[in-house]
One Martini backbone bead per residue (centre of mass of N, CA, C, O) as a GRO file, in nm:
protein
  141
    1UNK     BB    1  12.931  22.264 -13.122
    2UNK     BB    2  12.695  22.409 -13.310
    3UNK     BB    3  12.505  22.657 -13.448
    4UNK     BB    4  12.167  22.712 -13.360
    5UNK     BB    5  11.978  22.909 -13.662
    6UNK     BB    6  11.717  22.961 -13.434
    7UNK     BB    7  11.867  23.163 -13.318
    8UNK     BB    8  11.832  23.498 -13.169
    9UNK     BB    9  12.106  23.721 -13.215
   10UNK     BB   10  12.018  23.908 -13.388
   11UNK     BB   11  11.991  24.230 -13.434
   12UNK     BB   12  11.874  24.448 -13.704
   13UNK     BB   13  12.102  24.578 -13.787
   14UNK     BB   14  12.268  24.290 -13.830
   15UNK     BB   15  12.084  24.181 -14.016
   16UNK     BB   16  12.081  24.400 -14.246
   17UNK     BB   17  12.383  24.359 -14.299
   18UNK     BB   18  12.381  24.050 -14.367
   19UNK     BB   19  12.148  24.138 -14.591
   20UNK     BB   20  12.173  24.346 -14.750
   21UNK     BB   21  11.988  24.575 -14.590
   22UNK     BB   22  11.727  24.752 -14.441
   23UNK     BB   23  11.584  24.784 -14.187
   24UNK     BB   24  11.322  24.896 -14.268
   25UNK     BB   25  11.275  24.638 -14.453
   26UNK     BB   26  11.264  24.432 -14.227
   27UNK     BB   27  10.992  24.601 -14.070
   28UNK     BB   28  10.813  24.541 -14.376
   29UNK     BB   29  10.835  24.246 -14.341
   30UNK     BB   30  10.706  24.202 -14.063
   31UNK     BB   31  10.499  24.290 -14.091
   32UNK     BB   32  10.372  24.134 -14.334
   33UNK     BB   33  10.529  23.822 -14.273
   34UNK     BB   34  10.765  23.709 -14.433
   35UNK     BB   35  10.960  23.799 -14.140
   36UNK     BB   36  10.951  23.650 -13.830
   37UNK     BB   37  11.081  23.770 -13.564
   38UNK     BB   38  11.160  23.763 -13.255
   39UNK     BB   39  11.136  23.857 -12.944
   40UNK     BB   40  11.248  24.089 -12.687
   41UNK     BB   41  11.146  24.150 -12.377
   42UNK     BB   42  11.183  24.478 -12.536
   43UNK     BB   43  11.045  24.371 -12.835
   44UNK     BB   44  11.284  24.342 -12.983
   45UNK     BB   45  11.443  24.214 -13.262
   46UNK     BB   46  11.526  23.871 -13.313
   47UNK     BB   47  11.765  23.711 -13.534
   48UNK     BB   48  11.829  23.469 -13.755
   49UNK     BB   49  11.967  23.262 -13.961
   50UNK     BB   50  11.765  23.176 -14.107
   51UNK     BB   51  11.663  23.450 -14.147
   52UNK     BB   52  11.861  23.577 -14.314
   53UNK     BB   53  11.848  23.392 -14.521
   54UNK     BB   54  11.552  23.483 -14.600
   55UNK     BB   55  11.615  23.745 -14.686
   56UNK     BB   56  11.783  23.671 -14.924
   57UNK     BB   57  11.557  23.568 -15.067
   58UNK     BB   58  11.390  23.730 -15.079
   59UNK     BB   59  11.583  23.911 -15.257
   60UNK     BB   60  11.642  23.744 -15.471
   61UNK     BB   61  11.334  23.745 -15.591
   62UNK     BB   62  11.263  24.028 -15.619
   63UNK     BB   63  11.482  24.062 -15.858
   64UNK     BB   64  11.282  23.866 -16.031
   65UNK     BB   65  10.962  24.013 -15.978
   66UNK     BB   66  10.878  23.909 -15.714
   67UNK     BB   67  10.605  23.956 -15.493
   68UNK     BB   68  10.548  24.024 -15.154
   69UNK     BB   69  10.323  23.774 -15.206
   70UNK     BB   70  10.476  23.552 -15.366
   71UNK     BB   71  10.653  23.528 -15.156
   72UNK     BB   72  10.541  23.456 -14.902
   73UNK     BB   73  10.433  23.176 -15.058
   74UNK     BB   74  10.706  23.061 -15.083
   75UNK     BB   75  10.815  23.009 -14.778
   76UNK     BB   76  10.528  22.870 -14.676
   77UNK     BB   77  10.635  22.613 -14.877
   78UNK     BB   78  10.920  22.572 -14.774
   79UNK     BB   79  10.806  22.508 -14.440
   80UNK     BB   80  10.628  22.270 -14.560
   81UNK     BB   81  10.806  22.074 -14.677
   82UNK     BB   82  11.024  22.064 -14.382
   83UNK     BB   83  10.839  21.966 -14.250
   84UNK     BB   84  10.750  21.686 -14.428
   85UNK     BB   85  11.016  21.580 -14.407
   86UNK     BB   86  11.084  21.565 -14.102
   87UNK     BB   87  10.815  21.342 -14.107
   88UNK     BB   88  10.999  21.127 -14.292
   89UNK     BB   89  11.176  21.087 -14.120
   90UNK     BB   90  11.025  20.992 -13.853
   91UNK     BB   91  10.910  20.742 -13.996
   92UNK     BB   92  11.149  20.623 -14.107
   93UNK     BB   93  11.271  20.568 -13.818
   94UNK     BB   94  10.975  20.431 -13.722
   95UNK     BB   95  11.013  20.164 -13.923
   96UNK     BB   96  11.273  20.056 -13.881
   97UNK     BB   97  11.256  19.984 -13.609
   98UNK     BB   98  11.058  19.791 -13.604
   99UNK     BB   99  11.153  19.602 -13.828
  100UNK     BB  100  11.407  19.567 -13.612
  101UNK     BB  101  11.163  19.421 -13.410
  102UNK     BB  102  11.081  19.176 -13.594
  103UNK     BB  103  11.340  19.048 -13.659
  104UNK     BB  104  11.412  18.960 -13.402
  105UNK     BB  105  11.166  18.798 -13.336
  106UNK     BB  106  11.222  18.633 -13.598
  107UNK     BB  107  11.508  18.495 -13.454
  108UNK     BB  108  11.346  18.385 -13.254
  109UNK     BB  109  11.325  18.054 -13.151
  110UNK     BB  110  11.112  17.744 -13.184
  111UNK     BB  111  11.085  17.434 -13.063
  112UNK     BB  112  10.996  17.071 -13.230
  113UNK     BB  113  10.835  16.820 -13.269
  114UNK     BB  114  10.846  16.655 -13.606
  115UNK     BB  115  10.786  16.345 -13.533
  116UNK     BB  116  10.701  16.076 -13.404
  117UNK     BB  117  11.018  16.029 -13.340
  118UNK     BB  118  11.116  16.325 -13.231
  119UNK     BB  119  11.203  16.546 -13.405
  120UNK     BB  120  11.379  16.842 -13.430
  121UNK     BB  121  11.300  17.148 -13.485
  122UNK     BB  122  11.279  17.496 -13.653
  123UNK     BB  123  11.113  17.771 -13.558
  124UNK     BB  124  10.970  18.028 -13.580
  125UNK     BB  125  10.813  18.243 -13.442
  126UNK     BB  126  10.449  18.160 -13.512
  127UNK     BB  127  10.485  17.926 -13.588
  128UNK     BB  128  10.325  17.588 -13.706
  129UNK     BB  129  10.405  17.316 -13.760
  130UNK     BB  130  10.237  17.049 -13.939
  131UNK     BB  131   9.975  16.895 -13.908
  132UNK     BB  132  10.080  16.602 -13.927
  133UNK     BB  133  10.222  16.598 -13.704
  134UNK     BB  134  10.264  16.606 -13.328
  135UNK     BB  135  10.390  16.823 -13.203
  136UNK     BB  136  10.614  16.962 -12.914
  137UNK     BB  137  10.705  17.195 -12.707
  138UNK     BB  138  10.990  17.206 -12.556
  139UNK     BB  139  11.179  17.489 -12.645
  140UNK     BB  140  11.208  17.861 -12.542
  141UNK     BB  141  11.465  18.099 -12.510
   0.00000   0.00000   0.00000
């Protein structure tokens, strides 16, 4: 069983060390909210594997000349798109189950005689005889 990353692991000079940053640094990201640490118990800031990572983000952005606002907006997009894919995996594979729900009931066959003389036919399920025949459904498994 692997690493949690959104687990709050990390006390902040631990994350401060992490990230090759200031805890000072670490406190005015979140008062500003740009990385926003978990609380223990005694309100004590409690950093995860995903924080950190965060963090050094900030710290390339930043080094790159993008403002503490503009940082801001790229992380809350960033994790507007990670829950968007998240829901798109989670639609994705509940469209999945349906068709492979659709596909075993259209697997199941109803049969039925096919013609005055008594021919028997293979249907799927919800199909239905042609009209000219006079079919009469026989068995359905």
């Amino acid at each position: 069983m692997g690493l949690d990353i959104n687990a709050p692991l990390f006390v902040i000079s631990v994350a401060a060390d992490l990230a090759e940053m200031h805890p000072q640094t670490l406190r005015q990201y979140d008062r500003l909210g740009i990385v926003k640490p978990s609380r223990a118990p005694g309100r004590s800031r409690r950093y995860s594997q995903r924080d950190v990572e965060a963090l050094r983000e900030v710290q390339r952005l930043s080094g790159e000349g993008v403002s503490l606002e503009g940082i801001k907006r790229i992380l809350e997009l960033e994790n507007q798109v990670d829950a968007l894919r998240a829901k798109v995996s989670e639609l994705a594979a509940e469209l999945d189950e349906a068709r492979s729900s659709r596909r075993s009931r259209r697997d199941s066959r109803v049969f039925a005689a096919g013609s005055a003389a008594g021919d028997v036919v293979s249907l799927a399920q919800g199909q239905r005889p042609r009209p000219r025949s006079s079919a009469v459904v026989l068995w359905r498994p």
